[in-house]
Amino acid sequence: MPTPPSAPSRSDLAARIAAAVAGVAREGYAVVPDFLPPEEVTGLRGDCLALWEAGRFAPAGIGRGGQRQRNGAIRGDAVLWLDEAPQSAPLQRYATALEALRLAINERLMLGVFELEAHFAVYPAGTGYRRHLDRFRDSDLRTLTCVLYLNEAWQPEDGGQLRLYLDGAADAPYLDVIPAAGTLACFLSADFPHEVLPARRERLALTGWLRRRG
Ligand code: OGA
Ligand code: MN
């Protein structure tokens, strides 16, 4: 008799966290497919879509404070910060997973990250985010960027790849990450310029930054 697929256990998550930390320690970035089991991703996508359909998102800004601007030519996504979203059970479980990642990263890399800031992001079809670094001119607190993708059955021809430039040079080699449901991409925020290529379908992500204390 075939064995029924067993429910993913805590140790699966621990192994994926270890894979993410090992990648960041070795190369500064990691891409971990199936970071979360499908039912958790489905729950997060459901939260994201319900909030999106309820009109809770706002066009993303560029920069911060007085320098905040909107510019759809640079980035076309709309975001909802998690501290303004209801704390659903899937979000609480994801926060617990990122807390475990935070502790493991601090232990292995001594980055001294203490806080998480995170938002859902929806890129309507046709939009992307031009090449940038995840640090604001006036703050270098963002230390590790962690993006979890929530898109079912994403195909390479749907576009929307995260293009991660592997060194700072203009003609640097790059890695394209397909934003498939359950994939986690994480990288040192200060070291990796990146962009989101235009997507041909609506593209959903849950993006977080582990930050040092201000
Ligand atoms: C960002 C970003 C990447 C992605 O929100 O700063 O670069 O793949 N997101 O969604
Ligand atoms: Mn970014």
Short mmCIF file of C-alpha atoms and ligand atoms in Angstrom, two decimals:
data_model
loop_
_atom_site.label_atom_id
_atom_site.label_comp_id
_atom_site.label_asym_id
_atom_site.label_seq_id
_atom_site.Cartn_x
_atom_site.Cartn_y
_atom_site.Cartn_z
CA MET A 1 0.00 0.00 0.00
CA PRO A 2 1.36 3.44 -0.81
CA THR A 3 2.10 5.48 2.27
CA PRO A 4 -0.16 8.51 2.58
CA PRO A 5 1.72 11.79 2.38
CA SER A 6 2.40 12.83 5.93
CA ALA A 7 1.72 16.33 7.17
CA PRO A 8 4.83 18.49 7.01
CA SER A 9 6.39 18.51 10.45
CA ARG A 10 8.10 21.19 12.44
CA SER A 11 11.42 19.65 11.52
CA ASP A 12 10.72 20.27 7.78
CA LEU A 13 10.44 23.94 8.59
CA ALA A 14 13.57 23.77 10.73
CA ALA A 15 15.44 22.17 7.81
CA ARG A 16 14.29 24.91 5.43
CA ILE A 17 15.28 27.61 7.88
CA ALA A 18 18.69 25.95 8.16
CA ALA A 19 18.97 25.92 4.33
CA ALA A 20 18.13 29.63 4.17
CA VAL A 21 20.66 30.50 6.86
CA ALA A 22 23.37 28.36 5.23
CA GLY A 23 22.81 30.08 1.86
CA VAL A 24 22.94 33.55 3.39
CA ALA A 25 26.09 32.63 5.34
CA ARG A 26 27.81 31.26 2.23
CA GLU A 27 26.67 33.59 -0.54
CA GLY A 28 24.61 36.34 1.03
CA TYR A 29 21.36 35.02 -0.42
CA ALA A 30 19.20 31.90 -0.53
CA VAL A 31 16.22 30.72 -2.53
CA VAL A 32 14.22 28.02 -0.75
CA PRO A 33 11.35 26.39 -2.69
CA ASP A 34 8.46 25.07 -0.56
CA PHE A 35 9.61 27.05 2.44
CA LEU A 36 6.04 26.68 3.74
CA PRO A 37 3.65 23.80 3.04
CA PRO A 38 0.97 24.48 0.39
CA GLU A 39 -1.90 24.83 2.88
CA GLU A 40 -0.07 27.60 4.71
CA VAL A 41 0.61 29.42 1.44
CA THR A 42 -3.05 29.02 0.48
CA GLY A 43 -4.06 30.58 3.80
CA LEU A 44 -1.72 33.54 3.31
CA ARG A 45 -2.86 34.04 -0.28
CA GLY A 46 -6.50 33.99 0.92
CA ASP A 47 -5.70 36.70 3.49
CA CYS A 48 -3.88 38.78 0.90
CA LEU A 49 -6.65 38.55 -1.71
CA ALA A 50 -9.44 39.26 0.81
CA LEU A 51 -7.65 42.41 1.99
CA TRP A 52 -6.85 43.44 -1.59
CA GLU A 53 -10.47 43.01 -2.64
CA ALA A 54 -11.59 44.97 0.44
CA GLY A 55 -9.55 47.94 -0.81
CA ARG A 56 -7.07 47.90 2.07
CA PHE A 57 -3.94 48.33 -0.08
CA ALA A 58 -2.29 51.61 -1.06
CA PRO A 59 0.08 52.33 -3.96
CA ALA A 60 3.63 51.70 -2.76
CA GLY A 61 5.83 54.70 -2.08
CA ILE A 62 9.50 55.16 -2.79
CA GLY A 63 11.70 56.48 0.00
CA ARG A 64 10.46 57.46 3.40
CA GLY A 65 9.04 60.30 5.44
CA GLY A 66 9.31 63.65 3.67
CA GLN A 67 11.07 62.02 0.75
CA ARG A 68 8.22 59.59 0.10
CA GLN A 69 7.02 59.65 -3.47
CA ARG A 70 4.80 57.61 -5.70
CA ASN A 71 6.10 56.72 -9.09
CA GLY A 72 4.39 53.99 -11.04
CA ALA A 73 7.23 54.01 -13.58
CA ILE A 74 9.62 52.82 -10.87
CA ARG A 75 7.35 50.49 -8.95
CA GLY A 76 3.79 49.50 -9.76
CA ASP A 77 2.80 47.49 -6.71
CA ALA A 78 0.32 48.27 -3.97
CA VAL A 79 1.09 47.28 -0.39
CA LEU A 80 -0.55 46.63 2.95
CA TRP A 81 1.73 46.70 6.00
CA LEU A 82 1.08 43.77 8.32
CA ASP A 83 0.81 46.00 11.36
CA GLU A 84 -2.34 47.39 9.70
CA ALA A 85 -3.73 43.95 8.80
CA PRO A 86 -5.77 41.59 10.99
CA GLN A 87 -3.53 38.96 12.62
CA SER A 88 -4.90 35.81 11.04
CA ALA A 89 -3.73 32.35 12.10
CA PRO A 90 -1.64 31.87 8.92
CA LEU A 91 0.03 35.25 9.46
CA GLN A 92 0.79 34.40 13.06
CA ARG A 93 2.33 31.09 12.00
CA TYR A 94 4.41 32.83 9.34
CA ALA A 95 5.59 35.39 11.90
CA THR A 96 6.64 32.48 14.12
CA ALA A 97 8.62 30.96 11.23
CA LEU A 98 10.39 34.27 10.55
CA GLU A 99 11.13 34.63 14.25
CA ALA A 100 12.88 31.25 14.13
CA LEU A 101 14.79 32.43 11.04
CA ARG A 102 15.74 35.63 12.88
CA LEU A 103 17.17 33.71 15.84
CA ALA A 104 19.07 31.31 13.57
CA ILE A 105 20.50 34.17 11.47
CA ASN A 106 21.67 36.00 14.58
CA GLU A 107 23.27 32.89 15.96
CA ARG A 108 25.10 32.00 12.75
CA LEU A 109 25.92 35.44 11.31
CA MET A 110 25.71 37.73 14.32
CA LEU A 111 23.73 40.29 12.35
CA GLY A 112 21.95 41.64 15.43
CA VAL A 113 18.51 41.77 13.82
CA PHE A 114 15.70 42.41 16.26
CA GLU A 115 12.61 43.50 14.39
CA LEU A 116 10.45 42.44 11.49
CA GLU A 117 8.61 44.84 9.23
CA ALA A 118 6.51 43.27 6.52
CA HIS A 119 3.87 43.96 3.93
CA PHE A 120 1.72 42.14 1.44
CA ALA A 121 2.41 43.37 -2.09
CA VAL A 122 0.17 43.04 -5.14
CA TYR A 123 1.62 43.82 -8.56
CA PRO A 124 -1.21 44.24 -11.06
CA ALA A 125 -0.53 42.67 -14.48
CA GLY A 126 1.95 44.79 -16.43
CA THR A 127 3.78 46.23 -13.41
CA GLY A 128 7.19 45.61 -11.85
CA TYR A 129 9.78 47.37 -9.70
CA ARG A 130 12.95 48.77 -11.26
CA ARG A 131 16.42 47.94 -9.99
CA HIS A 132 16.97 49.17 -6.42
CA LEU A 133 18.54 48.40 -3.05
CA ASP A 134 16.33 47.79 0.01
CA ARG A 135 17.93 50.51 2.07
CA PHE A 136 16.64 53.99 2.43
CA ARG A 137 19.05 56.84 1.98
CA ASP A 138 18.39 57.89 5.58
CA SER A 139 18.42 54.48 7.24
CA ASP A 140 20.51 51.33 7.08
CA LEU A 141 18.44 49.28 9.51
CA ARG A 142 17.04 46.83 6.97
CA THR A 143 19.44 43.92 7.05
CA LEU A 144 17.84 40.80 5.58
CA THR A 145 15.11 40.92 2.93
CA CYS A 146 12.77 37.88 2.97
CA VAL A 147 10.17 37.53 0.20
CA LEU A 148 7.60 34.75 0.26
CA TYR A 149 5.68 34.25 -2.99
CA LEU A 150 1.99 33.40 -3.03
CA ASN A 151 1.31 32.66 -6.73
CA GLU A 152 -0.24 29.36 -7.75
CA ALA A 153 0.85 27.68 -10.98
CA TRP A 154 3.21 30.48 -11.98
CA GLN A 155 4.93 29.80 -15.31
CA PRO A 156 8.22 31.32 -16.53
CA GLU A 157 6.28 33.05 -19.33
CA ASP A 158 4.16 34.85 -16.70
CA GLY A 159 7.24 37.06 -16.09
CA GLY A 160 7.46 38.78 -12.72
CA GLN A 161 10.80 37.22 -11.83
CA LEU A 162 12.83 38.66 -8.99
CA ARG A 163 16.15 39.51 -10.68
CA LEU A 164 18.89 39.47 -8.08
CA TYR A 165 22.21 41.03 -9.17
CA LEU A 166 24.96 38.99 -7.64
CA ASP A 167 27.45 41.80 -7.32
CA GLY A 168 27.12 45.57 -7.37
CA ALA A 169 28.55 46.11 -10.89
CA ALA A 170 26.29 47.42 -13.66
CA ASP A 171 26.84 44.34 -15.84
CA ALA A 172 26.75 41.94 -12.88
CA PRO A 173 25.60 38.37 -13.36
CA TYR A 174 22.11 37.84 -12.04
CA LEU A 175 19.80 35.17 -10.80
CA ASP A 176 16.12 35.14 -11.79
CA VAL A 177 13.72 33.76 -9.17
CA ILE A 178 10.29 32.60 -10.32
CA PRO A 179 7.70 33.89 -7.82
CA ALA A 180 6.09 30.47 -7.33
CA ALA A 181 3.85 29.77 -4.34
CA GLY A 182 5.85 28.82 -1.27
CA THR A 183 9.28 29.94 -2.52
CA LEU A 184 11.21 32.11 -0.08
CA ALA A 185 13.96 34.39 -1.41
CA CYS A 186 16.17 36.04 1.18
CA PHE A 187 19.25 38.20 0.75
CA LEU A 188 21.36 40.75 2.57
CA SER A 189 19.49 44.00 1.96
CA ALA A 190 22.62 46.15 1.61
CA ASP A 191 24.46 43.91 -0.84
CA PHE A 192 22.06 42.87 -3.59
CA PRO A 193 20.50 45.29 -6.03
CA HIS A 194 17.39 43.67 -7.48
CA GLU A 195 14.33 44.30 -9.58
CA VAL A 196 10.94 42.78 -10.27
CA LEU A 197 10.44 42.15 -13.98
CA PRO A 198 7.01 43.12 -15.31
CA ALA A 199 4.47 40.39 -14.65
CA ARG A 200 1.80 39.33 -17.08
CA ARG A 201 -0.47 38.17 -14.28
CA GLU A 202 -1.37 39.68 -10.94
CA ARG A 203 1.60 38.84 -8.70
CA LEU A 204 1.34 38.43 -4.91
CA ALA A 205 4.11 38.42 -2.34
CA LEU A 206 4.60 38.77 1.39
CA THR A 207 7.77 40.80 1.85
CA GLY A 208 9.58 41.21 5.14
CA TRP A 209 12.74 42.83 6.39
CA LEU A 210 14.63 41.77 9.46
CA ARG A 211 16.02 44.98 10.91
CA ARG A 212 18.58 46.06 13.36
CA ARG A 213 17.29 48.23 16.18
CA GLY A 214 17.07 51.93 15.41
C1 OGA B 1 10.59 45.05 -2.58
C2 OGA B 1 11.01 44.04 -3.59
C3 OGA B 1 10.81 41.85 -4.56
C4 OGA B 1 9.78 40.84 -4.98
O1 OGA B 1 9.41 45.03 -2.17
O2 OGA B 1 11.43 45.88 -2.19
O3 OGA B 1 12.07 44.23 -4.15
O4 OGA B 1 10.20 39.84 -5.57
N1 OGA B 1 10.27 42.93 -3.80
O5 OGA B 1 8.60 41.04 -4.77
MN MN B 2 13.35 45.43 -2.93
#
